[in-house]
Short mmCIF file of C-alpha atoms in Angstrom, two decimals:
data_model
loop_
_atom_site.label_atom_id
_atom_site.label_comp_id
_atom_site.label_asym_id
_atom_site.label_seq_id
_atom_site.Cartn_x
_atom_site.Cartn_y
_atom_site.Cartn_z
CA VAL A 1 -0.05 0.04 0.07
CA HIS A 2 3.00 2.39 0.70
CA ARG A 3 4.07 1.83 -2.88
CA LEU A 4 0.81 3.16 -4.42
CA ARG A 5 1.63 6.20 -6.52
CA SER A 6 -1.70 8.27 -6.14
CA VAL A 7 -2.00 8.12 -2.39
CA ASP A 8 -0.91 11.00 -0.15
CA ASN A 9 -1.64 9.67 3.30
CA LEU A 10 -2.47 6.27 4.70
CA PHE A 11 -4.43 5.40 7.91
CA VAL A 12 -6.03 2.48 9.45
CA VAL A 13 -9.59 2.87 10.19
CA VAL A 14 -10.56 2.23 13.89
CA GLN A 15 -14.32 2.78 13.27
CA GLU A 16 -16.48 4.66 10.83
CA PHE A 17 -19.83 6.25 11.55
CA LYS A 18 -21.85 7.18 8.44
CA ASP A 19 -24.46 9.16 10.28
CA TYR A 20 -23.36 10.35 13.72
CA GLN A 21 -25.72 12.30 15.52
CA PHE A 22 -24.12 15.26 17.20
CA LYS A 23 -25.79 17.02 20.22
CA GLU A 24 -26.70 20.58 19.46
CA ASN A 25 -25.33 21.77 22.83
CA LYS A 26 -21.46 22.09 22.63
CA GLU A 27 -20.66 20.48 25.98
CA ASP A 28 -22.86 17.45 25.26
CA ALA A 29 -21.32 17.00 21.88
CA LEU A 30 -17.85 16.93 23.19
CA LYS A 31 -18.82 14.72 26.00
CA ASP A 32 -20.15 12.17 23.54
CA LEU A 33 -16.77 12.28 21.61
CA GLU A 34 -14.95 11.71 24.90
CA ASP A 35 -17.18 8.77 25.73
CA LEU A 36 -16.67 7.29 22.30
CA VAL A 37 -12.99 6.62 23.07
CA LYS A 38 -13.73 3.73 25.40
CA LYS A 39 -16.26 2.05 22.98
CA LEU A 40 -13.93 1.98 20.02
CA PRO A 41 -12.33 -1.29 18.91
CA TRP A 42 -8.66 -0.28 19.22
CA THR A 43 -6.93 -3.58 19.33
CA ASP A 44 -6.81 -4.54 15.67
CA PRO A 45 -5.93 -1.16 14.34
CA LEU A 46 -3.04 -0.85 16.86
CA LYS A 47 -1.82 -4.27 15.63
CA VAL A 48 -1.89 -2.97 12.11
CA TRP A 49 -0.08 0.33 13.13
CA GLU A 50 2.57 -1.95 14.94
CA LEU A 51 2.93 -4.10 11.86
CA ASN A 52 3.21 -1.10 9.65
CA ASN A 53 6.15 0.39 11.86
CA SER A 54 8.01 -3.01 11.76
CA LEU A 55 7.82 -2.98 7.91
CA LYS A 56 8.47 0.60 7.18
CA LYS A 57 12.23 1.48 6.87
CA LYS A 58 11.57 5.19 7.41
CA LYS A 59 14.52 7.33 8.79
CA THR A 60 13.22 9.16 11.89
CA LYS A 61 14.86 12.20 13.47
CA ARG A 62 14.99 10.61 16.95
CA LYS A 63 15.79 7.17 18.39
CA LYS A 64 13.02 4.75 18.20
CA PRO A 65 11.75 4.09 21.81
CA SER A 66 11.00 0.50 20.77
CA LEU A 67 10.05 -1.78 17.89
CA GLN A 68 6.44 -1.24 18.29
CA SER A 69 6.63 2.61 18.87
CA ALA A 70 8.85 3.07 15.90
CA ALA A 71 8.23 5.82 13.39
CA SER A 72 7.38 9.38 14.48
CA LYS A 73 4.43 10.49 12.50
CA GLU A 74 4.46 13.92 10.91
CA LYS A 75 1.12 15.47 9.93
CA LEU A 76 1.02 17.02 6.51
CA ASN A 77 -1.03 20.21 6.47
CA GLY A 78 -2.08 19.53 2.93
CA ASP A 79 0.31 22.08 1.10
CA GLY A 80 0.63 19.63 -1.77
CA GLU A 81 -1.79 17.60 -3.65
CA GLU A 82 -3.17 13.86 -3.86
CA GLU A 83 -5.14 11.48 -6.05
CA GLY A 84 -5.76 7.84 -5.42
CA ALA A 85 -7.29 8.35 -2.25
CA ASP A 86 -6.94 12.14 -2.82
CA GLN A 87 -9.32 14.12 -1.03
CA ARG A 88 -10.71 16.39 -3.73
CA ASP A 89 -12.03 19.54 -2.26
CA ALA A 90 -12.96 22.79 -3.47
CA GLY A 91 -11.96 26.16 -1.93
CA LYS A 92 -11.43 24.52 1.41
CA GLU A 93 -9.22 26.18 3.97
CA GLU A 94 -7.55 24.44 6.69
CA ASP A 95 -7.06 25.91 10.00
CA CYS A 96 -4.45 24.01 11.99
CA ALA A 97 -4.09 24.31 15.77
CA GLN A 98 -2.23 22.12 18.08
CA SER A 99 -3.38 21.81 21.72
CA ALA A 100 -1.44 20.20 24.37
CA ALA A 101 -0.01 22.75 26.74
CA GLY A 102 -0.31 25.67 24.32
CA VAL A 103 -2.00 26.32 21.06
CA GLU A 104 -0.14 27.29 17.84
CA PRO A 105 -2.46 28.02 14.91
CA ALA A 106 -1.07 27.71 11.44
CA SER A 107 -3.08 28.08 8.43
CA SER A 108 -2.47 26.31 5.13
CA GLN A 109 -4.59 25.31 2.13
CA ASP A 110 -5.41 21.87 1.05
CA THR A 111 -4.61 20.73 -2.44
CA GLU A 112 -6.01 17.71 -4.05
CA GLN A 113 -5.23 15.26 -1.44
CA THR A 114 -5.17 11.56 -1.59
CA GLN A 115 -5.85 9.71 1.55
CA GLY A 116 -5.35 6.04 1.36
CA VAL A 117 -7.51 4.17 3.90
CA THR A 118 -6.63 0.78 5.00
CA SER A 119 -9.75 -0.85 6.67
CA GLN A 120 -8.91 -3.33 9.35
CA LYS A 121 -11.48 -5.82 8.28
CA GLY A 122 -10.51 -6.47 4.65
CA GLY A 123 -7.19 -4.57 4.79
CA GLN A 124 -7.95 -3.16 1.53
CA GLU A 125 -6.96 0.27 0.49
CA GLU A 126 -9.85 2.44 -0.56
CA GLU A 127 -9.75 5.73 -2.38
CA GLU A 128 -11.60 8.60 -0.72
CA GLU A 129 -12.95 11.62 -2.53
CA ASP A 130 -13.88 14.61 -0.62
CA ASN A 131 -16.28 16.24 -3.14
CA GLU A 132 -16.23 20.02 -3.90
CA GLN A 133 -16.89 21.83 -0.79
CA SER A 134 -16.59 25.46 0.27
CA ASP A 135 -16.93 25.09 4.05
CA ALA A 136 -13.98 26.24 5.98
CA LYS A 137 -12.02 23.09 7.19
CA ASP A 138 -10.87 23.21 10.69
CA GLU A 139 -7.81 21.19 11.53
CA SER A 140 -6.43 20.86 14.91
CA GLN A 141 -4.17 18.61 16.85
CA ALA A 142 -4.18 17.64 20.48
CA GLY A 143 -2.56 14.85 22.20
CA SER A 144 -1.56 13.37 25.48
CA GLY A 145 -0.42 10.12 27.29
CA ASP A 146 1.94 7.75 29.02
CA GLU A 147 2.69 4.25 28.63
CA PRO A 148 0.37 1.68 27.38
CA LYS A 149 -1.03 -0.59 30.18
CA ALA A 150 -3.03 -3.70 30.15
CA GLY A 151 -6.40 -2.90 28.56
CA ASP A 152 -8.13 -2.62 25.26
CA GLY A 153 -5.19 -1.18 23.36
CA LYS A 154 -2.21 -2.88 24.87
CA LEU A 155 0.62 -3.40 22.35
CA GLY A 156 2.41 -6.31 24.06
CA GLU A 157 2.98 -7.76 27.56
CA GLU A 158 6.66 -6.73 27.79
CA GLU A 159 5.99 -3.22 26.34
CA ALA A 160 6.86 -0.87 29.11
CA LYS A 161 8.05 2.05 27.05
CA VAL A 162 6.07 5.22 27.12
CA LEU A 163 4.24 5.83 23.80
CA ARG A 164 3.77 9.43 22.74
CA PHE A 165 0.73 10.46 20.77
CA ARG A 166 -1.25 13.39 19.36
CA VAL A 167 -4.87 13.62 18.02
CA THR A 168 -5.38 15.50 14.75
CA CYS A 169 -8.98 16.54 13.96
CA ASN A 170 -10.02 17.43 10.35
CA ARG A 171 -13.53 19.02 10.52
CA ALA A 172 -15.63 20.15 7.51
CA GLY A 173 -19.36 21.34 7.67
CA ASP A 174 -21.12 24.23 9.32
CA LYS A 175 -23.54 22.42 11.50
CA HIS A 176 -21.10 21.64 14.38
CA SER A 177 -21.25 23.54 17.69
CA PHE A 178 -17.55 22.93 18.40
CA THR A 179 -14.33 23.61 16.58
CA SER A 180 -11.83 21.09 15.51
CA ASN A 181 -9.51 22.30 18.15
CA GLU A 182 -11.97 21.57 21.00
CA ALA A 183 -12.84 18.24 19.50
CA ALA A 184 -9.17 17.32 19.25
CA ARG A 185 -8.47 18.39 22.88
CA ASP A 186 -11.33 16.58 24.47
CA PHE A 187 -11.02 13.41 22.39
CA GLY A 188 -7.17 13.53 23.10
CA GLY A 189 -7.82 13.71 26.80
CA ALA A 190 -10.06 10.78 26.68
CA VAL A 191 -7.45 8.73 24.73
CA GLN A 192 -4.74 9.73 27.17
CA GLU A 193 -6.88 8.52 30.00
CA HIS A 194 -7.81 5.27 28.27
CA PHE A 195 -4.27 4.23 27.24
CA GLN A 196 -2.10 6.35 29.62
CA TRP A 197 -0.02 7.47 26.70
CA LYS A 198 2.02 10.70 26.89
CA ALA A 199 1.09 13.94 24.79
CA ASP A 200 3.63 15.02 22.39
CA MET A 201 2.74 17.42 19.50
CA THR A 202 6.10 16.93 17.58
CA ASN A 203 7.88 13.60 18.46
CA PHE A 204 4.69 11.36 18.74
CA ASP A 205 4.74 7.76 17.84
CA VAL A 206 0.91 7.31 17.32
CA GLU A 207 -1.12 9.88 15.43
CA VAL A 208 -4.71 9.46 16.06
CA LEU A 209 -7.02 11.02 13.37
CA LEU A 210 -10.53 12.21 14.08
CA ASN A 211 -12.14 13.07 10.71
CA ILE A 212 -15.48 14.87 10.80
CA HIS A 213 -17.30 15.59 7.65
CA ASN A 214 -20.76 16.86 8.30
CA ASN A 215 -22.44 13.80 9.90
CA GLU A 216 -19.73 11.29 8.93
CA VAL A 217 -17.07 10.56 11.57
CA VAL A 218 -13.96 8.33 10.90
CA VAL A 219 -11.48 7.58 13.77
CA GLY A 220 -8.19 6.26 12.42
CA ILE A 221 -4.49 5.84 13.19
CA ALA A 222 -1.94 7.32 10.75
CA LEU A 223 0.40 4.91 8.97
CA THR A 224 2.37 7.64 7.04
CA GLU A 225 4.99 9.91 8.51
CA GLU A 226 4.81 12.58 5.84
CA SER A 227 2.74 12.71 2.70
CA LEU A 228 3.84 10.22 0.09
CA HIS A 229 3.64 12.79 -2.52
CA ARG A 230 7.07 14.27 -1.50
CA ARG A 231 8.99 11.71 -3.51
CA ASN A 232 10.55 13.38 -6.52
CA ILE A 233 10.87 17.13 -6.01
CA THR A 234 13.73 18.77 -4.23
CA HIS A 235 13.58 22.23 -5.90
CA PHE A 236 10.21 23.82 -5.63
CA GLY A 237 8.65 26.62 -7.66
CA PRO A 238 5.65 28.87 -6.78
CA THR A 239 3.24 26.33 -8.03
CA THR A 240 4.92 22.86 -7.88
CA LEU A 241 2.28 20.13 -8.54
CA ARG A 242 2.12 17.15 -6.17
CA SER A 243 3.65 13.93 -7.53
CA THR A 244 0.37 12.05 -6.68
CA LEU A 245 -1.75 14.49 -8.80
CA ALA A 246 0.85 14.28 -11.54
CA TYR A 247 0.57 10.46 -11.51
CA GLY A 248 -3.23 10.53 -11.74
CA MET A 249 -2.98 12.88 -14.71
CA LEU A 250 -0.61 10.65 -16.59
CA ARG A 251 -2.72 7.51 -15.74
CA LEU A 252 -5.64 9.21 -17.19
CA CYS A 253 -4.14 9.23 -20.61
CA ASP A 254 -3.06 5.55 -20.49
CA PRO A 255 0.57 5.76 -21.85
CA GLN A 256 1.67 2.87 -23.98
CA PRO A 257 5.34 1.69 -24.51
CA THR A 258 7.11 3.92 -26.95
CA ASP A 259 4.70 6.81 -26.59
CA ILE A 260 6.22 10.33 -26.70
CA ILE A 261 4.91 12.29 -23.86
CA VAL A 262 5.24 16.14 -23.75
CA ASP A 263 4.73 18.62 -21.00
CA PRO A 264 4.99 21.95 -22.77
CA MET A 265 4.66 24.14 -19.51
CA CYS A 266 6.48 21.88 -17.12
CA GLY A 267 7.45 24.32 -14.46
CA THR A 268 9.59 22.39 -11.91
CA GLY A 269 9.02 19.15 -13.80
CA ALA A 270 6.70 17.32 -11.50
CA ILE A 271 4.76 15.60 -14.26
CA PRO A 272 7.65 14.47 -16.60
CA ILE A 273 9.67 13.35 -13.63
CA GLU A 274 6.79 11.26 -12.42
CA GLY A 275 6.23 10.02 -15.86
CA ALA A 276 9.82 9.05 -16.49
CA ALA A 277 9.89 7.14 -13.23
CA GLU A 278 6.65 5.27 -13.57
CA TRP A 279 6.49 4.93 -17.45
CA PRO A 280 10.24 4.37 -18.33
CA SER A 281 9.23 2.83 -21.71
CA CYS A 282 7.86 5.94 -22.90
CA TYR A 283 9.92 9.01 -23.91
CA HIS A 284 9.23 12.23 -22.04
CA ILE A 285 9.98 15.80 -23.22
CA ALA A 286 9.56 18.75 -20.87
CA GLY A 287 9.80 22.43 -21.68
CA ASP A 288 9.02 25.86 -20.22
CA ASN A 289 9.47 29.45 -21.32
CA ASN A 290 10.74 30.50 -18.03
CA PRO A 291 14.54 29.91 -17.58
CA GLN A 292 14.31 29.67 -13.86
CA ALA A 293 11.58 26.87 -14.05
CA VAL A 294 13.81 25.01 -16.65
CA LYS A 295 16.81 25.32 -14.10
CA ARG A 296 14.67 24.03 -11.37
CA ALA A 297 13.39 21.01 -13.39
CA ALA A 298 16.93 20.18 -14.41
CA ASN A 299 18.03 20.17 -10.78
CA ASN A 300 15.15 17.99 -9.87
CA ILE A 301 16.09 15.50 -12.58
CA CYS A 302 19.73 15.61 -11.21
CA SER A 303 18.64 14.79 -7.66
CA LEU A 304 16.44 11.87 -8.90
CA LEU A 305 19.42 10.45 -10.97
CA LYS A 306 21.61 10.65 -7.90
CA LYS A 307 18.96 8.97 -5.83
CA LYS A 308 18.75 6.17 -8.49
CA GLU A 309 22.54 5.69 -8.51
CA ASN A 310 22.65 5.44 -4.80
CA LYS A 311 19.87 2.79 -4.90
CA GLU A 312 21.34 0.69 -7.64
CA SER A 313 24.88 1.19 -6.52
CA SER A 314 25.97 0.52 -10.03
CA ASN A 315 25.97 2.65 -13.32
CA SER A 316 22.45 3.89 -13.78
CA LEU A 317 20.95 3.92 -17.21
CA GLY A 318 19.52 7.50 -16.66
CA ILE A 319 15.83 8.33 -17.21
CA PRO A 320 14.10 8.83 -20.65
CA LEU A 321 13.49 12.58 -20.11
CA ASP A 322 14.94 15.73 -21.72
CA ILE A 323 14.13 19.27 -20.76
CA ILE A 324 14.19 22.46 -23.13
CA GLN A 325 13.39 26.09 -22.91
CA TRP A 326 10.86 26.91 -25.55
CA ASP A 327 7.67 28.90 -26.36
CA ILE A 328 4.39 27.12 -25.84
CA CYS A 329 2.91 28.86 -28.95
CA ASN A 330 5.72 27.86 -31.25
CA LEU A 331 7.17 24.51 -30.18
CA PRO A 332 10.16 23.10 -32.01
CA LEU A 333 8.42 19.71 -32.66
CA ARG A 334 7.26 18.22 -35.88
CA THR A 335 3.51 18.26 -36.72
CA GLY A 336 1.79 15.11 -35.59
CA SER A 337 4.96 13.68 -33.85
CA VAL A 338 3.55 13.52 -30.30
CA ASP A 339 1.37 10.95 -28.74
CA ILE A 340 0.36 12.63 -25.49
CA VAL A 341 0.42 16.09 -24.12
CA VAL A 342 0.06 16.36 -20.23
CA THR A 343 0.46 19.68 -18.46
CA ASP A 344 -0.58 21.99 -15.68
CA MET A 345 -1.85 25.13 -17.38
CA PRO A 346 -1.35 28.57 -15.73
CA PHE A 347 -4.27 29.29 -13.51
CA GLY A 348 -3.78 33.02 -13.88
CA LYS A 349 -3.28 33.50 -10.16
CA ARG A 350 0.31 32.98 -9.01
CA ILE A 351 1.52 32.61 -12.64
CA GLY A 352 0.16 34.70 -15.55
CA SER A 353 -3.33 36.36 -15.37
CA LYS A 354 -6.86 35.54 -16.28
CA LYS A 355 -6.80 38.19 -18.86
CA LYS A 356 -3.66 36.74 -20.58
CA ASN A 357 -5.29 33.29 -20.43
CA TRP A 358 -7.84 34.37 -23.09
CA ASP A 359 -5.19 34.62 -25.73
CA LEU A 360 -2.82 31.93 -24.22
CA TYR A 361 -5.30 28.95 -23.96
CA PRO A 362 -6.55 28.90 -27.54
CA ALA A 363 -2.97 29.39 -28.77
CA CYS A 364 -1.85 26.45 -26.52
CA LEU A 365 -4.70 24.21 -27.71
CA MET A 366 -3.95 25.05 -31.30
CA GLU A 367 -0.17 24.31 -30.97
CA MET A 368 -0.76 21.12 -28.98
CA GLY A 369 -3.16 20.04 -31.73
CA ARG A 370 -0.55 20.57 -34.24
CA ILE A 371 2.11 18.52 -32.61
CA CYS A 372 -0.33 15.73 -31.57
CA THR A 373 -0.96 12.61 -33.85
CA PRO A 374 -4.30 12.98 -35.52
CA GLY A 375 -6.84 10.40 -34.46
CA THR A 376 -4.84 8.80 -31.60
CA GLY A 377 -3.24 11.70 -29.84
CA ARG A 378 -4.64 12.76 -26.53
CA ALA A 379 -4.02 15.48 -23.87
CA VAL A 380 -4.56 15.76 -20.21
CA LEU A 381 -4.88 19.30 -19.05
CA LEU A 382 -5.23 20.70 -15.52
CA THR A 383 -6.62 24.31 -15.06
CA GLN A 384 -8.71 26.31 -12.59
CA ASP A 385 -9.60 28.84 -15.14
CA LYS A 386 -12.57 26.72 -16.43
CA LYS A 387 -14.52 29.48 -18.05
CA CYS A 388 -11.66 30.54 -20.32
CA PHE A 389 -10.76 26.88 -20.96
CA ALA A 390 -14.33 25.99 -22.06
CA LYS A 391 -14.43 28.94 -24.48
CA ALA A 392 -11.00 28.09 -25.88
CA LEU A 393 -12.04 24.48 -26.37
CA SER A 394 -15.35 25.36 -28.04
CA ARG A 395 -13.20 27.31 -30.62
CA MET A 396 -10.80 24.38 -30.98
CA GLY A 397 -13.62 21.76 -31.29
CA HIS A 398 -12.53 20.79 -34.79
CA ILE A 399 -9.20 19.44 -33.46
CA TRP A 400 -9.97 18.48 -29.83
CA ARG A 401 -12.89 16.51 -28.42
CA LYS A 402 -13.56 16.37 -24.72
CA GLY A 403 -13.46 12.99 -23.29
CA GLN A 404 -13.71 13.30 -19.52
CA THR A 405 -13.48 15.85 -16.75
CA VAL A 406 -12.18 14.98 -13.27
CA TRP A 407 -12.62 17.71 -10.58
CA VAL A 408 -9.76 18.25 -8.22
CA ASN A 409 -8.79 20.40 -5.33
CA VAL A 410 -5.42 22.16 -5.85
CA GLY A 411 -4.25 24.18 -2.92
CA GLY A 412 -7.81 24.98 -1.94
CA LEU A 413 -8.67 25.91 -5.50
CA HIS A 414 -11.49 24.02 -7.37
CA ALA A 415 -9.76 22.95 -10.58
CA ALA A 416 -10.50 20.44 -13.34
CA VAL A 417 -8.41 17.88 -15.28
CA TYR A 418 -9.67 17.57 -18.76
CA LEU A 419 -8.95 14.48 -20.99
CA LEU A 420 -9.06 15.54 -24.68
CA LYS A 421 -8.84 13.36 -27.75
CA ARG A 422 -7.35 14.45 -30.88
CA THR A 423 -9.74 14.41 -33.97
CA TRP A 424 -8.52 13.28 -37.41
CA GLU A 425 -8.78 16.94 -38.58
CA ARG A 426 -5.51 18.47 -39.77
CA ALA A 427 -4.45 21.32 -37.55
CA GLU A 428 -3.92 24.57 -39.33
CA GLU A 429 -0.57 25.99 -38.95
CA LYS A 430 -1.94 29.71 -39.05
CA ARG A 431 -2.09 31.63 -35.92
CA SER A 432 -5.58 33.18 -35.94
CA PHE A 433 -7.88 32.86 -33.01
CA TRP A 434 -11.04 34.60 -31.88
#
């Protein structure tokens, strides 16, 4: 499950409540959450957590207290993206506060997040989608505890080490009388009492997750230390795409061996690097008009090659990927020579502007249509400027046919991934748009 490419975070489900009835009074609602701790079936999920730690060769920053309480878990405040079990979410903001002795709020925005869920019954990983939602999402962490003692969640007879833990609450919905910070604090207090674990906000062994989405409540235990999307990129740009989302986009266009895959606006190279790593039998070409972006992408490719050499400890064959500086509207590629175009188009927020997109998008679609093989070529494009894209696509309907749209949450923005199929129509080489 850790090797899944589209999953950001993994957790084992302790129990799931599809329709949890929260009391209207804040004190009663929080008291119910406290009481819930004693009723939950902790034993099996803790066994899964223990097994996960014994399998996972993750380097931790501090000494492991014991085999069982291995990896310290690090909570990702969704500043990247995810797919497989990505939580797709529109315009959602995360408010993150930690409560143990003090409270430190930090705010960040969620991107398309994949949360892999391992359920303790079937042990199967399921993909969760958080549909478009504009409620503010409160995220808060609390924890406490001492050593595990005989009882529901004991981890072994000889285990006398103090386990450290924290509770992280993700809450979405506007009908709750409490904040996520309050829920995490009270739930965490009850967990501490139940297990006698010790509270630790940073060097924790166990991270208990309390996910509340309207009336749905899921209690889980985190199995990942940090988001699995942080696997390829070392040099980040202003809008670096998560590797998990890049993987999902590439998978959507079903690459076949020997396909030539082009990312004409590659930025820091997240898409072609993920492509070259996962589809080495295809040939990947990346380019950007910004020399700084091209430099960052080249650095990312170098660090990936170094990692590969270290792993293989022999001469690495390199990766099937080249990067070039070019102009998207005038690509140095032959007409009809490319099988797939996959790119993250400028949203017009951090890069470019909405106004410029009205000229840029049709020009891009025309040039992508020119380099793509008629009849079999396809394009997967990500953008948040959906209105402008729809207009550009209607003008280019003779060369591009829309196949599928997948809604995604990128950094709190409600974006869309479009799968386009190339028609048999010959693309005109002239540059006249609307």
